[in-house]
Structure formats: C-alpha cells, structure tokens
CSV table of C-alpha atoms and ligand atoms in Angstrom, one decimal:
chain,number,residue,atom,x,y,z
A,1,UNK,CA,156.8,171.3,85.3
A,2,UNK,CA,153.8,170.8,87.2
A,3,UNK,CA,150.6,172.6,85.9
A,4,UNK,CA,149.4,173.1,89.2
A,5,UNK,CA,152.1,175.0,90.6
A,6,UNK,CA,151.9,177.7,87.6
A,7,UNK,CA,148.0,177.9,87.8
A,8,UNK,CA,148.1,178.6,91.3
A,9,UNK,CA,150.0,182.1,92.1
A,10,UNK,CA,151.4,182.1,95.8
A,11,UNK,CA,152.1,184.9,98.2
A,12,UNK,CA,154.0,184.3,101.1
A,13,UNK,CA,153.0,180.3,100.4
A,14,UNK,CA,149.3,181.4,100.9
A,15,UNK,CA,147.0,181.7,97.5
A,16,UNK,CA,147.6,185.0,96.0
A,17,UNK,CA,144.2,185.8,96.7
A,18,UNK,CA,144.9,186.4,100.2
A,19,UNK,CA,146.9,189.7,99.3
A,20,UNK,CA,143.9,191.4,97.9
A,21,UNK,CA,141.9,190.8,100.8
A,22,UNK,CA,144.8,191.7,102.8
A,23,UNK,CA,145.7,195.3,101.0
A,24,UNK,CA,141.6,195.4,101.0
A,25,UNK,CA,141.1,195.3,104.3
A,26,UNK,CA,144.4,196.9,104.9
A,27,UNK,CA,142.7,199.9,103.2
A,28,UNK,CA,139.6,199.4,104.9
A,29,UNK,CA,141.0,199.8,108.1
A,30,UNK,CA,143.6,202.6,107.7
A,31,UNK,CA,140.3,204.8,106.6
A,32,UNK,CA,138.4,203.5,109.9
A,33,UNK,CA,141.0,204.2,112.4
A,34,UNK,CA,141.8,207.2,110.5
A,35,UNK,CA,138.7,208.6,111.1
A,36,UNK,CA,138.3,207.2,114.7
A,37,UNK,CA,141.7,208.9,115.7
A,38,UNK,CA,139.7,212.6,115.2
A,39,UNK,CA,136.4,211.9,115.6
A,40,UNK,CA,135.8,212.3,119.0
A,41,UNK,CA,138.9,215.4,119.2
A,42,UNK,CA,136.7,217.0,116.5
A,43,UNK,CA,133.6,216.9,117.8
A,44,UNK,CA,134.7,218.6,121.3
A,45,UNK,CA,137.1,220.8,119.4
A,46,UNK,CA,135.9,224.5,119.8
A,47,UNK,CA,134.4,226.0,116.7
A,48,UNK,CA,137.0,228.5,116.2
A,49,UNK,CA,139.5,225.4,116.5
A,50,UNK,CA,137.6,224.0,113.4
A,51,UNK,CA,135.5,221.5,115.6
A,52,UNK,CA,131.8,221.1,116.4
A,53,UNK,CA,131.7,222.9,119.8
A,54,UNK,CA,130.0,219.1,121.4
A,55,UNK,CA,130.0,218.4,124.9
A,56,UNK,CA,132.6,215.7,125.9
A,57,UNK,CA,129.2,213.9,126.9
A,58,UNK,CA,127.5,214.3,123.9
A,59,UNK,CA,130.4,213.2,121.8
A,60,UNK,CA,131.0,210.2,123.5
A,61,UNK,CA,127.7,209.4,123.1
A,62,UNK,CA,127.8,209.7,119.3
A,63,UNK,CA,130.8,208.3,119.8
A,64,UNK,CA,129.4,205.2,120.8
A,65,UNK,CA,126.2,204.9,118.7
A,66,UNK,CA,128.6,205.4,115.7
A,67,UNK,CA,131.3,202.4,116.8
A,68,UNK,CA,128.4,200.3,118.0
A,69,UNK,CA,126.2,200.9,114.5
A,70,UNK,CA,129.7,199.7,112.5
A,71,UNK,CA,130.1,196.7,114.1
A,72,UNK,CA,126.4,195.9,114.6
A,73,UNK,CA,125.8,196.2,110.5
A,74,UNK,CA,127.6,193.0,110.3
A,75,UNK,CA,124.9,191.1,110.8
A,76,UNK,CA,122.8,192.0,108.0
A,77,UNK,CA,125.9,192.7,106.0
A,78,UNK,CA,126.7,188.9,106.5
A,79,UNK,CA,122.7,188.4,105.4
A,80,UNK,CA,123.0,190.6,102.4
A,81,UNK,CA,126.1,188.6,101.5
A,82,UNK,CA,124.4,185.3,101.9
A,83,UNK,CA,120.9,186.0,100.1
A,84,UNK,CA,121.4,188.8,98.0
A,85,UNK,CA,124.9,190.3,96.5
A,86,UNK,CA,127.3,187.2,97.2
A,87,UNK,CA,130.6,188.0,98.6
A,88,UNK,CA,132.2,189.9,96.0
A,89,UNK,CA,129.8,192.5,95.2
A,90,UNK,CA,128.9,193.0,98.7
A,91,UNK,CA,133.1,193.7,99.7
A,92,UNK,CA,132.8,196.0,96.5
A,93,UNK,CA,129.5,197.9,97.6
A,94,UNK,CA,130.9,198.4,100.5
A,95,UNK,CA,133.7,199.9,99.9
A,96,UNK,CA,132.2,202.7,97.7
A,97,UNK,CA,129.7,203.1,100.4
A,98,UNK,CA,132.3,203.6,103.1
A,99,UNK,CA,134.7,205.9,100.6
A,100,UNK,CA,131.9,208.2,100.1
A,101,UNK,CA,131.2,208.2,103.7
A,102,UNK,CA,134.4,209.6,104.4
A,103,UNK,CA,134.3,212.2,101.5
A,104,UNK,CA,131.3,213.0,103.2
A,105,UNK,CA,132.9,214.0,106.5
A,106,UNK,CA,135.6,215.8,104.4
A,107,UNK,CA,132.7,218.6,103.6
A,108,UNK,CA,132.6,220.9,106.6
A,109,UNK,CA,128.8,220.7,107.4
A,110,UNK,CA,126.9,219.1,110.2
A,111,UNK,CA,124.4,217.3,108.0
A,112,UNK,CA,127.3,215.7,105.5
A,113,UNK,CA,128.8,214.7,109.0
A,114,UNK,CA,126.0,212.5,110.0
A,115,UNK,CA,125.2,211.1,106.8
A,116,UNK,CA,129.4,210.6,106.4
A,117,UNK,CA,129.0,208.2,109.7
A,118,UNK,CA,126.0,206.8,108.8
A,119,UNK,CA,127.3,205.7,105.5
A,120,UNK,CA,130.3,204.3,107.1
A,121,UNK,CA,128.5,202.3,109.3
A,122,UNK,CA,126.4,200.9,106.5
A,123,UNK,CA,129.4,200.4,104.0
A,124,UNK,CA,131.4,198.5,107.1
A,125,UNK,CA,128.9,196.2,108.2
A,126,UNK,CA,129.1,195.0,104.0
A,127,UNK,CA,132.9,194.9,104.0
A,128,UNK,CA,134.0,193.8,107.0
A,129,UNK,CA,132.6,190.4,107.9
A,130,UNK,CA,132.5,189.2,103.7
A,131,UNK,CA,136.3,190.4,103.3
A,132,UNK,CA,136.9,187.8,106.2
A,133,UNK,CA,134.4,185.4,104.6
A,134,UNK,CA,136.5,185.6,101.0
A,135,UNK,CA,139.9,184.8,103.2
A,136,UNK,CA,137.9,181.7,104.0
A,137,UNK,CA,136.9,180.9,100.9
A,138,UNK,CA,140.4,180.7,99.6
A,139,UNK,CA,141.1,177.5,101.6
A,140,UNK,CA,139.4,174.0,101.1
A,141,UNK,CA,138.3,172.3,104.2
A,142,UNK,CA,141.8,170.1,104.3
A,143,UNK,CA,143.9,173.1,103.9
A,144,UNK,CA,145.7,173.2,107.2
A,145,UNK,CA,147.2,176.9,106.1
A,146,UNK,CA,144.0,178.6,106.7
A,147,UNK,CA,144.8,179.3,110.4
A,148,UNK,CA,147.7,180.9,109.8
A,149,UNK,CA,146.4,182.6,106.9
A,150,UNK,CA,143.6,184.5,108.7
A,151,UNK,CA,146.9,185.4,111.2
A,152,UNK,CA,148.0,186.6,108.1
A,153,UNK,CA,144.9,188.7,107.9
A,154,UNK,CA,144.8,190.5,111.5
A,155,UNK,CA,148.4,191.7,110.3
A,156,UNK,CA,146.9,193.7,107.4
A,157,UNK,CA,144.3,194.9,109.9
A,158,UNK,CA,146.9,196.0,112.4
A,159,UNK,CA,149.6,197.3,109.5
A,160,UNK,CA,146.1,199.7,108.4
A,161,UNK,CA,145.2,200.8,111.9
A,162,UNK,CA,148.5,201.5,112.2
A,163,UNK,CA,149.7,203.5,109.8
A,164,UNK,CA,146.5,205.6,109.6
A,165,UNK,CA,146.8,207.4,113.0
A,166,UNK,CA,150.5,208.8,111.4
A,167,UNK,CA,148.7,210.1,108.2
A,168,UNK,CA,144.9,211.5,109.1
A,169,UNK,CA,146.0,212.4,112.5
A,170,UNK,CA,148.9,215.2,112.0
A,171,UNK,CA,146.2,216.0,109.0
A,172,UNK,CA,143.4,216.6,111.0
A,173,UNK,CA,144.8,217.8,114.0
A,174,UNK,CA,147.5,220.3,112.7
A,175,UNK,CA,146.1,221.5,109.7
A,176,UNK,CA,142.6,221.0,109.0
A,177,UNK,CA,140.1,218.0,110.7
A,178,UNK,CA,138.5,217.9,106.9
A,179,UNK,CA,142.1,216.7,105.3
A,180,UNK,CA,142.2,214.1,107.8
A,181,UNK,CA,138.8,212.7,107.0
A,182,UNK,CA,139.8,213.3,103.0
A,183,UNK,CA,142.9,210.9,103.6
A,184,UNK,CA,141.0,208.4,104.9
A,185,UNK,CA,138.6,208.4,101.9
A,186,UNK,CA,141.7,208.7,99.7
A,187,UNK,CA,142.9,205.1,101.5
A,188,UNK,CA,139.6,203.6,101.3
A,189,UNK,CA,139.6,204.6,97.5
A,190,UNK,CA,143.3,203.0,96.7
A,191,UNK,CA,141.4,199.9,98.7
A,192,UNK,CA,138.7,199.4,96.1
A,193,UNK,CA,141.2,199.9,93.1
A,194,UNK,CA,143.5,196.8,94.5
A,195,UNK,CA,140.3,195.1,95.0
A,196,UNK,CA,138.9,195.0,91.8
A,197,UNK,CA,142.4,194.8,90.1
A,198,UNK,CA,143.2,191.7,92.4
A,199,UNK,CA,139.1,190.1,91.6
A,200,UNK,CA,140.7,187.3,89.1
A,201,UNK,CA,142.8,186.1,92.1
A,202,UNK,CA,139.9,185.6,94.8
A,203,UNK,CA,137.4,184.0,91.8
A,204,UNK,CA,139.0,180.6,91.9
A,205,UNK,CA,137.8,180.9,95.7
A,206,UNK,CA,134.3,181.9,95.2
A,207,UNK,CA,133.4,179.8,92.7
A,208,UNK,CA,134.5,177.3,95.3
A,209,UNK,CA,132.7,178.7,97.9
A,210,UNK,CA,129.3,179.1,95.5
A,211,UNK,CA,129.8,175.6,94.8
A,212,UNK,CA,129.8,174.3,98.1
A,213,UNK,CA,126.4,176.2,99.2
A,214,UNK,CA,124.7,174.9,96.5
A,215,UNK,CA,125.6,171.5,97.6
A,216,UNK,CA,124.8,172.4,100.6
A,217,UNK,CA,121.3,173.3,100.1
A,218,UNK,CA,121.0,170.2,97.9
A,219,UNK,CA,121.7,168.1,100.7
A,220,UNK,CA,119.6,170.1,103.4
A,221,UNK,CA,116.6,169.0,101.0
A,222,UNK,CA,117.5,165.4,100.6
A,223,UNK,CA,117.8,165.2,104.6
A,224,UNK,CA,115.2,167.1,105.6
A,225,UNK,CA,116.4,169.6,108.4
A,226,UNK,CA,115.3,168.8,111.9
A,227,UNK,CA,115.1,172.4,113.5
A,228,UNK,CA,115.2,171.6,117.2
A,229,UNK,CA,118.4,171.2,118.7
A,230,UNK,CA,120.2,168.0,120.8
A,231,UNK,CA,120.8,168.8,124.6
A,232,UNK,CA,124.4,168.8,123.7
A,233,UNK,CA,123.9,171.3,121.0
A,234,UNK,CA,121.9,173.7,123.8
A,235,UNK,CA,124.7,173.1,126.2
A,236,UNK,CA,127.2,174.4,123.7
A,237,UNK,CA,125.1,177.1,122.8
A,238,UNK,CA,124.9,178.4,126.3
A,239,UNK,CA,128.6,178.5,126.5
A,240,UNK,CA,127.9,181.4,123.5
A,241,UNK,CA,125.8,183.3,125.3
A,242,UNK,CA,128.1,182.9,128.6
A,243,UNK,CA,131.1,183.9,126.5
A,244,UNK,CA,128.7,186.7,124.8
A,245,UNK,CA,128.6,188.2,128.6
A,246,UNK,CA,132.6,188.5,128.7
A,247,UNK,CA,133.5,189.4,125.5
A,248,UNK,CA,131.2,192.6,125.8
A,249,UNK,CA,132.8,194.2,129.3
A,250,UNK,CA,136.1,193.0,127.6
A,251,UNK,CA,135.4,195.4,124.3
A,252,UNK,CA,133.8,197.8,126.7
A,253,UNK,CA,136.7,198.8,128.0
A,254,UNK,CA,139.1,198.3,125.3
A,255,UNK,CA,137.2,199.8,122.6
A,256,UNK,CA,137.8,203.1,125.0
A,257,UNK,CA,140.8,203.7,122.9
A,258,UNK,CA,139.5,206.0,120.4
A,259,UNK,CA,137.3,207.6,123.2
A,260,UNK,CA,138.7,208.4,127.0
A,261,UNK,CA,141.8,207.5,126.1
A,262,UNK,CA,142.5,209.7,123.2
A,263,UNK,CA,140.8,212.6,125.2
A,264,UNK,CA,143.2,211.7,128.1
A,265,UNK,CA,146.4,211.6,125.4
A,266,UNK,CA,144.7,214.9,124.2
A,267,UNK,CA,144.3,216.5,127.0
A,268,UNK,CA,146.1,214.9,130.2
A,269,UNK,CA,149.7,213.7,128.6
A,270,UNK,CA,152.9,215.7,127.5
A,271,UNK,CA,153.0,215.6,123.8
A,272,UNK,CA,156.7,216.0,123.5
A,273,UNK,CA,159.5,213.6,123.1
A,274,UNK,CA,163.2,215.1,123.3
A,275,UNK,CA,162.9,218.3,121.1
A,276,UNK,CA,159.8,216.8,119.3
A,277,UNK,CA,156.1,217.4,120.1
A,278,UNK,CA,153.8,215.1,118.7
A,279,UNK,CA,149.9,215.3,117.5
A,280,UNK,CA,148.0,213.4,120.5
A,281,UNK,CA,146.3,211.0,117.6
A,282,UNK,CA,150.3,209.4,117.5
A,283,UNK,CA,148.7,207.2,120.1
A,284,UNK,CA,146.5,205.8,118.2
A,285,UNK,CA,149.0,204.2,116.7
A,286,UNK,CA,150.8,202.5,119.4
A,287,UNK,CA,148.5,199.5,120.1
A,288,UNK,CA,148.2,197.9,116.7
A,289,UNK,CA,152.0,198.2,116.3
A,290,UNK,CA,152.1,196.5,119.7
A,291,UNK,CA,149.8,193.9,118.0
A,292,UNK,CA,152.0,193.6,114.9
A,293,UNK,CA,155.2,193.0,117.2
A,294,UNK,CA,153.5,190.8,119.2
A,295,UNK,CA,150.9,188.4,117.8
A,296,UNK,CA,154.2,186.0,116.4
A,297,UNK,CA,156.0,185.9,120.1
A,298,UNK,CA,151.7,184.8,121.5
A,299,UNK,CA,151.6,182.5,118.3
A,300,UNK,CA,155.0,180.9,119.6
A,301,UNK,CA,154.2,180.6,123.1
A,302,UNK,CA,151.0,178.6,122.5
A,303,UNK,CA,152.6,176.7,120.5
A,304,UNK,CA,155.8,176.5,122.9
A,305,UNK,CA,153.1,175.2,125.7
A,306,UNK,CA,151.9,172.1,123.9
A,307,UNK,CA,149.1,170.3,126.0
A,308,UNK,CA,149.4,173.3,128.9
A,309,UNK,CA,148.2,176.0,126.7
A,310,UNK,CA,145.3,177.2,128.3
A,311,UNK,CA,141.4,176.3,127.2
A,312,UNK,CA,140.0,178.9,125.4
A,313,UNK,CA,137.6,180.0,128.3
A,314,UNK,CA,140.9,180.8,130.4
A,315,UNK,CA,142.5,182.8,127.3
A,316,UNK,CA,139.0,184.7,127.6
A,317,UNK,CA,139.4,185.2,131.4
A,318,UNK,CA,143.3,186.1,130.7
A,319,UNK,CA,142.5,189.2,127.9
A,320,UNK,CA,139.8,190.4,130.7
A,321,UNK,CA,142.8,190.4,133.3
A,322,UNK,CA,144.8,192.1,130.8
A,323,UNK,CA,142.4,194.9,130.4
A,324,UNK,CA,141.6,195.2,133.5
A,325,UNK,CA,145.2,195.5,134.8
A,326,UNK,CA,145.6,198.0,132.1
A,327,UNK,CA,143.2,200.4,133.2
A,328,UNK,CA,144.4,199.7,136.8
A,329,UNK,CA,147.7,201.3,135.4
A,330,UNK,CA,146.1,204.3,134.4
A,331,UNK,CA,144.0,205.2,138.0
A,332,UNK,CA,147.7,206.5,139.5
A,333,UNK,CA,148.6,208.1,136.3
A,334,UNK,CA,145.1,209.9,136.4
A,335,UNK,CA,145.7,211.0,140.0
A,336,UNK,CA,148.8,212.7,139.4
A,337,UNK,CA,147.3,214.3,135.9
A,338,UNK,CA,144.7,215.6,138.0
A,339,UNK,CA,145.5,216.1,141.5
A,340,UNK,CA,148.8,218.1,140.7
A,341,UNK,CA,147.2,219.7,137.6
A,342,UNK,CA,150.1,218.6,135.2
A,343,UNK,CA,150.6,216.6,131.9
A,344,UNK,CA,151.9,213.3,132.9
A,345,UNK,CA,154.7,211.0,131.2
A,346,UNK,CA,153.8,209.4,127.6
A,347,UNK,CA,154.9,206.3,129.0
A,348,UNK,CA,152.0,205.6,131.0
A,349,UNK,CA,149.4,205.3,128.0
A,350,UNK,CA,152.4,203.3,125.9
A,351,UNK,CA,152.2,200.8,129.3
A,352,UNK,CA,148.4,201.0,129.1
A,353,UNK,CA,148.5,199.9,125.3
A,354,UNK,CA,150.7,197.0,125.9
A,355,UNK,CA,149.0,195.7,128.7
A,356,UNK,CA,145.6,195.6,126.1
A,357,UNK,CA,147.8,194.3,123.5
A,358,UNK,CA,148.3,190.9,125.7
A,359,UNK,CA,144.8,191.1,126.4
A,360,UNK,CA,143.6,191.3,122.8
A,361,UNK,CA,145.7,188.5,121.7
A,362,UNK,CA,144.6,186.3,124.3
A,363,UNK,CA,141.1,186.8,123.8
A,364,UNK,CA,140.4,188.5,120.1
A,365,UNK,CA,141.7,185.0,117.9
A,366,UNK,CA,139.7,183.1,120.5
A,367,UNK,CA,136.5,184.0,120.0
A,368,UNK,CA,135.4,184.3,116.6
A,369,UNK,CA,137.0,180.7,116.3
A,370,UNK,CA,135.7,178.9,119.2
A,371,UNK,CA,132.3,180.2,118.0
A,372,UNK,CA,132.9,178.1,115.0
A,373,UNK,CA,133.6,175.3,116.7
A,374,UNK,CA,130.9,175.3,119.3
A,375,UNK,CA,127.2,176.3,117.2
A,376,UNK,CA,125.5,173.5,115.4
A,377,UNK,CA,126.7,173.6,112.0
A,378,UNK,CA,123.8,175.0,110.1
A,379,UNK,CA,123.5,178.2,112.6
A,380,UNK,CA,127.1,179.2,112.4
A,381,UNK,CA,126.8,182.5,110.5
A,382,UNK,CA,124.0,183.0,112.6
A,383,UNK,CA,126.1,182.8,115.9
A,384,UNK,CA,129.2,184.4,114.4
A,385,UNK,CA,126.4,187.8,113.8
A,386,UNK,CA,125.1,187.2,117.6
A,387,UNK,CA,129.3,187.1,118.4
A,388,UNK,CA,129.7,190.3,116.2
A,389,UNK,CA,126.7,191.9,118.3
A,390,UNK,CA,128.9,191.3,121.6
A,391,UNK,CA,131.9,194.2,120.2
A,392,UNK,CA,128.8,196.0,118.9
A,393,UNK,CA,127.8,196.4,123.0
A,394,UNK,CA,130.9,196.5,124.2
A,395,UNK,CA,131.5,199.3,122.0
A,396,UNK,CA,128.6,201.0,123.4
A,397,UNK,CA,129.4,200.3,126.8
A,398,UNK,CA,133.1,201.9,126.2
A,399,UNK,CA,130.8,205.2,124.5
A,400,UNK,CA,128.9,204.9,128.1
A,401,UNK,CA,131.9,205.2,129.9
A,402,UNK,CA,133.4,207.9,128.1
A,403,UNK,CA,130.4,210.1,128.5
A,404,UNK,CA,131.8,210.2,131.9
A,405,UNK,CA,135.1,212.3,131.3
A,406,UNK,CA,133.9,215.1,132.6
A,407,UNK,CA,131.9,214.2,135.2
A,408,UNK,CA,133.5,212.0,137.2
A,409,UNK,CA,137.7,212.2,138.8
A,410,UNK,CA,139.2,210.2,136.3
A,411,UNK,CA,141.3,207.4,138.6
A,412,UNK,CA,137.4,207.0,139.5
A,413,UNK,CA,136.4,206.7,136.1
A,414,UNK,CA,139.4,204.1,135.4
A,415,UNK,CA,139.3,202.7,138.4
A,416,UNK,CA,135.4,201.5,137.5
A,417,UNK,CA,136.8,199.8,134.5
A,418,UNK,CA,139.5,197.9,136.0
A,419,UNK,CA,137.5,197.2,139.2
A,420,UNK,CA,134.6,195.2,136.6
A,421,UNK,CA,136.6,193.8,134.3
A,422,UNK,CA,139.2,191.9,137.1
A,423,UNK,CA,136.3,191.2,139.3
A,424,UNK,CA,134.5,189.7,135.9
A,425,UNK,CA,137.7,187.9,134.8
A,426,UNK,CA,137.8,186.6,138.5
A,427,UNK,CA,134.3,185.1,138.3
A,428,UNK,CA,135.6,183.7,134.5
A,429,UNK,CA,138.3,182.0,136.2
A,430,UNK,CA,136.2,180.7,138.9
A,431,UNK,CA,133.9,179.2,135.6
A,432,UNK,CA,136.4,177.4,133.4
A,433,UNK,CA,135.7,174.0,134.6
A,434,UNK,CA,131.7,174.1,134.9
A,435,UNK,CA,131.9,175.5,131.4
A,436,UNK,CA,134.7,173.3,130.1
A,437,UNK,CA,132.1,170.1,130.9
A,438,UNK,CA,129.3,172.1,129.1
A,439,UNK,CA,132.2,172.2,125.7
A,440,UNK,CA,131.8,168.4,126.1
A,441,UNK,CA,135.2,168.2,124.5
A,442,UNK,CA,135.5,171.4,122.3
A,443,UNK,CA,138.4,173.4,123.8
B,501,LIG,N1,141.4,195.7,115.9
B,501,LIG,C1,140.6,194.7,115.3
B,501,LIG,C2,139.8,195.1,114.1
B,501,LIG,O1,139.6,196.3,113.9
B,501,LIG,C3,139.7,194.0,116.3
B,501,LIG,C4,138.8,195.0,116.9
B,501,LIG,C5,137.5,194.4,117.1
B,501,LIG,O2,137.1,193.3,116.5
B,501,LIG,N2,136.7,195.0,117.9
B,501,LIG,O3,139.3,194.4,113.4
C-alpha cells in the first residue's frame, strides 16, 4: 500500500483541503448574499413595516458604498495576509469579524446597523481574497488540477449565494428583517466552526506555501531586484488597465442585482406562481443557481472549441454583450410595468438572470486568471488588488445607477445600462487585435 495515498486524504480527487475552503467560503457567502438580498428592501421599507424609512436614493447610495467598501478591503486584506497574520489567521479573523457584523445588524438600532456593515466590510476584505489564496496553496506548481479545483471553488460560492436568498429572505421579509440578518450570522458562525475543525487539512498547504515565500525572498536578495520594468512588461501592463476599464461597466451593471433589480422584483413583478406567492428576495436566488447549472455546459464548450475558443479579451467583450443584452430585455418589460401600471410576468427577471449568467461565465474566470498571467511576476498580488478594485467601482457604479429608481422611467434607466455596456463591448470587439499584439503571446 502506498504511504502516499493514505497520507494524502482526497475529496472529489482534489486534496481534502479544498472542502474546508469550499464549506468556508460556502458559509461565507450564504451570510453575504443573505444580507444583500434585504439590505436595500430594508432600508426603504417603511418604519411601521420594520424598515428604516430611507429614500430609494439614499439607500442605493449606502447601498453602493457598502458593496464597494467589501470588495475594495481586499486589497489590504491581501496586505495584512502577506505581512502580518499569514493566511490562516487572517481567513479566521475574518470570519469572526464578519459573524459579528451580522449579529450586529440582527439588533434593531441604527448605530449597530452601520457598524454591522462596516464590520462586514472589514471582515470580507480578510476572508475573501486569502480563502482563495489557501485554495492556491493546496496545489504545487505542476499540479495541473488546480484549474479545475478553483472551478471547484466558484461552485461553493454559487451553492452559498444560493441557498441564502431561500433562508434570510422569507426570514427577513415575512417575519422580521432582524431574523434574516441573525441567519446569516448563524451561517457565517457554522463557517468558522468547519474552518477550524478542517485547519489540519489546509496545514500541509501552508507550510508549503510559507516555504516557498521564504525562498522566494531568499532569492530576491541573491539577485538583486531591478525595479523598472521591460517595454514588454509595460505593454502587458496596459492591457490591465485597458481590461480594468471593462471589467468595471461590466460589474456596474451586473452587480445591480441586489439593488434595482431586487427593488424592481419587489416592487414591479407578480410574486405568485400557480397558487403560491413567493417573498421577492426568491430572486436572488435564481442567478447563482443559473451559474451552478451552467458553469460545466461553458467548461465543455471551451473545451469542445479547441484552437477556436475565443482570446480572453473577446470572452471579456462577450460577458459585456451578455449584460448588456440582458438589461436590453428588461427596457420592454419596464414599459409595460410602468406604462400600464401592472406587475409584469416572473419570467422576464428569470430571462434577465440567465442572460448575466452567460455573461458572468464568459468574463468572471477570465479575469482574475489572465491577470496572473499578464503582470511581471513579482507585482502579481499587487495587480490582482488593482483587479479587485475594478468590482469595487463597478459596484459603485451599479449603487450610482440604482440611486436612479425613482427618478428616472425605468426602460430609461435600463435602457442606459444596456445602451453603455453594448456600445462598450462594441468598442472591446473592435480592440481584440491591437490588444492581442500588446499580450505578445499571452492569450
Ligand atoms: N458571485 C461571485 C462572488 O461572489 C462573483 C462576484 C464578484 O466577484 N463580483 O464571488
């Protein structure tokens, strides 16, 4: 019997490691989207409804400070990480950080609101990026599994953000917004037990991964590190900060799911189904399950395509079209909502979410991985911050554009969306080559 094979415990032919990050963020997840599916419902909800009585405008406007602050704490998370706590500890801290956060929000008072969101935003940007950083760690450099492990990986994400919607949204909606929040500290809680449970299966991992930095420093002083860049590094880091551009309207608009979308499920769509009538938050719901259904038929097809599957830059251009199309979709469906004063069909947000579905999966694995592959070596976790930084605007932008709910006709509204995001996927298109020669043979 082979010593190896009995050291090393497997999941799904992966190290068992990768299920504790998985359930982790799994965990992680369900208590983020959760939280998302209510937030902005409950901050426009009237006070005798339970809610905070905001304008639409000012809670979309929270709304997007809050989303933004999440995913721009990723970049000193990654720091902290890096120079201070080390992976584990920082995953740890910040999943107390963002459990509290919640249990925060589950106290019905405005000042344990903001500091609930603020911790969130703190304990996420520590979590999210090192949880990813452990599934890396779990791989050596050979290991041509780690690919499909980190597929593995936007499953759990998806399985989370799905199931939380069907849990904190009847909660919060139907009996009290303060149970919903509650749940999604519970979920975040059961995260950190698994995760500490699971430590003695992500160690052989970290040790690796502590190994190879010191090594790494070791042979950043024997070389001496020349800090200017090569033309050819400069040209591949312009193809960043092109791609920087496009990933932020792309996010823009699809991070609008937890903002004008849910108020337009809320307020705009018939919440029934046969005999059944539904809590608006189900929604929430229907686009990581899309995800889950559909990220193996995407994996298949590129795979299916051989040498014609597209660059990465078109992929880019292709989940801009997507989301683009998608709001497109919605400008008729906001007509008839509003011009006839009636709740339209279910069926046109359900469209909606699959359109940004094929979107997401043509562009989300992209870029994160092309970013790896394009920055000098010794500023990739720099780079991957900066790529991080582009969902923290576009999640801005998308609390910009909400702010306008009110204000504006919607099939306006939508039809602003869809009109920037096709004409910027256009221009992408119109780019691929110029920007293919400055990949110099990255694709
Ligand atoms: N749904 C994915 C997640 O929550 C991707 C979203 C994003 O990166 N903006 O991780």
């Amino acid at each position: 019997m082979s010593n190896i094979a009995v050291a090393e415990k497997q999941w799904f032919g992966h190290p068992r490691g990768l299920a504790t990050c998985f359930f982790t963020e799994m965990w992680e997840r369900f208590s983020y989207y959760g939280m998302r599916a209510l937030l902005i419902l409950y901050m426009v909800a009237p006070v005798d409804k339970g809610g905070l009585a905001f304008s639409t405008e000012k809670g979309a406007s929270i709304y997007g400070w809050y989303t933004m602050g999440v995913y721009a704490m990723s970049v000193p998370g990654g720091w902290v990480a890096d120079k201070l706590l080390g992976l584990y500890r920082s995953v740890l801290l910040g999943g107390i950080i963002i459990a509290a956060g919640h249990f925060m929000m589950a106290y019905p008072s405005l000042p344990t609101f903001y500091a609930g969101l603020i911790s969130i935003v703190i304990g996420t940007g520590l979590l999210k990026p090192n949880v990813s950083g452990i599934v890396g760690t779990l791989y050596s450099k050979e290991d041509v599994r780690r690919d499909a492990g980190f597929s593995i990986f936007y499953m759990g994400i998806n399985l989370g953000a799905f199931i939380a919607p069907l849990i904190c949204g009847p909660l919060g909606q139907r009996i009290n917004w303060h149970y919903g929040f509650g749940a999604a500290g519970v979920g975040m809680t059961l995260g950190v037990i698994q995760y500490v449970l699971g430590k003695k299966h992500i160690a052989p991992g970290l040790a690796r991964h502590e190994k190879d930095e010191v090594d790494e420093r070791a042979a950043e002083r024997a070389e001496g590190r020349s800090s200017s860049f090569t033309r050819e590094e400069w040209r591949r880091i312009s193809v960043i900060a092109i791609l920087f551009f496009f990933s932020m309207l792309f996010w823009g608009a699809f991070e609008q799911a937890g903002s004008s979308l849910n108020l337009f499920a809320d307020r705009l769509t018939r919440l029934s189904f046969l005999q059944w009538n539904f809590p608006s938050t189900l929604f929430q719901s229907v686009q990581p399950a899309f995800v889950i259904i559909f990220s193996p038929i995407f994996a298949w097809l590129w795979l299916r395509m051989g040498r014609h599957e597209p660059s990465s830059p078109t992929k880019f251009g292709f989940g801009l079209f997507f989301v683009g199309l998608s709001f497109l979709l919605l400008v008729p469906g906001a007509a008839l909502a509003q011009s006839q004063g009636i709740k339209v069909s279910p069926m046109w947000l359900i469209g909606v979410y699959l359109l940004q579905t094929f979107g997401e999966l043509c562009l989300s694995p992209v870029g994160l991985s092309m970013v790896t592959k394009l920055a000098p070596p010794r500023i990739v976790g720099l780079m991957l911050g900066v790529f991080f930084l582009s969902i923290s605007f576009g999640n801005k932008l998308g609390g910009y554009c909400a702010g306008f709910f009110d204000r504006l006709p919607l099939p306006k509204l939508f039809g602003a969306v869809a009109g920037t995001t096709l004409t910027a996927a256009f221009i992408l298109f119109l780019l691929v080559k110029p920007i293919r020669k400055l990949m110099g043979g990255v694709h």
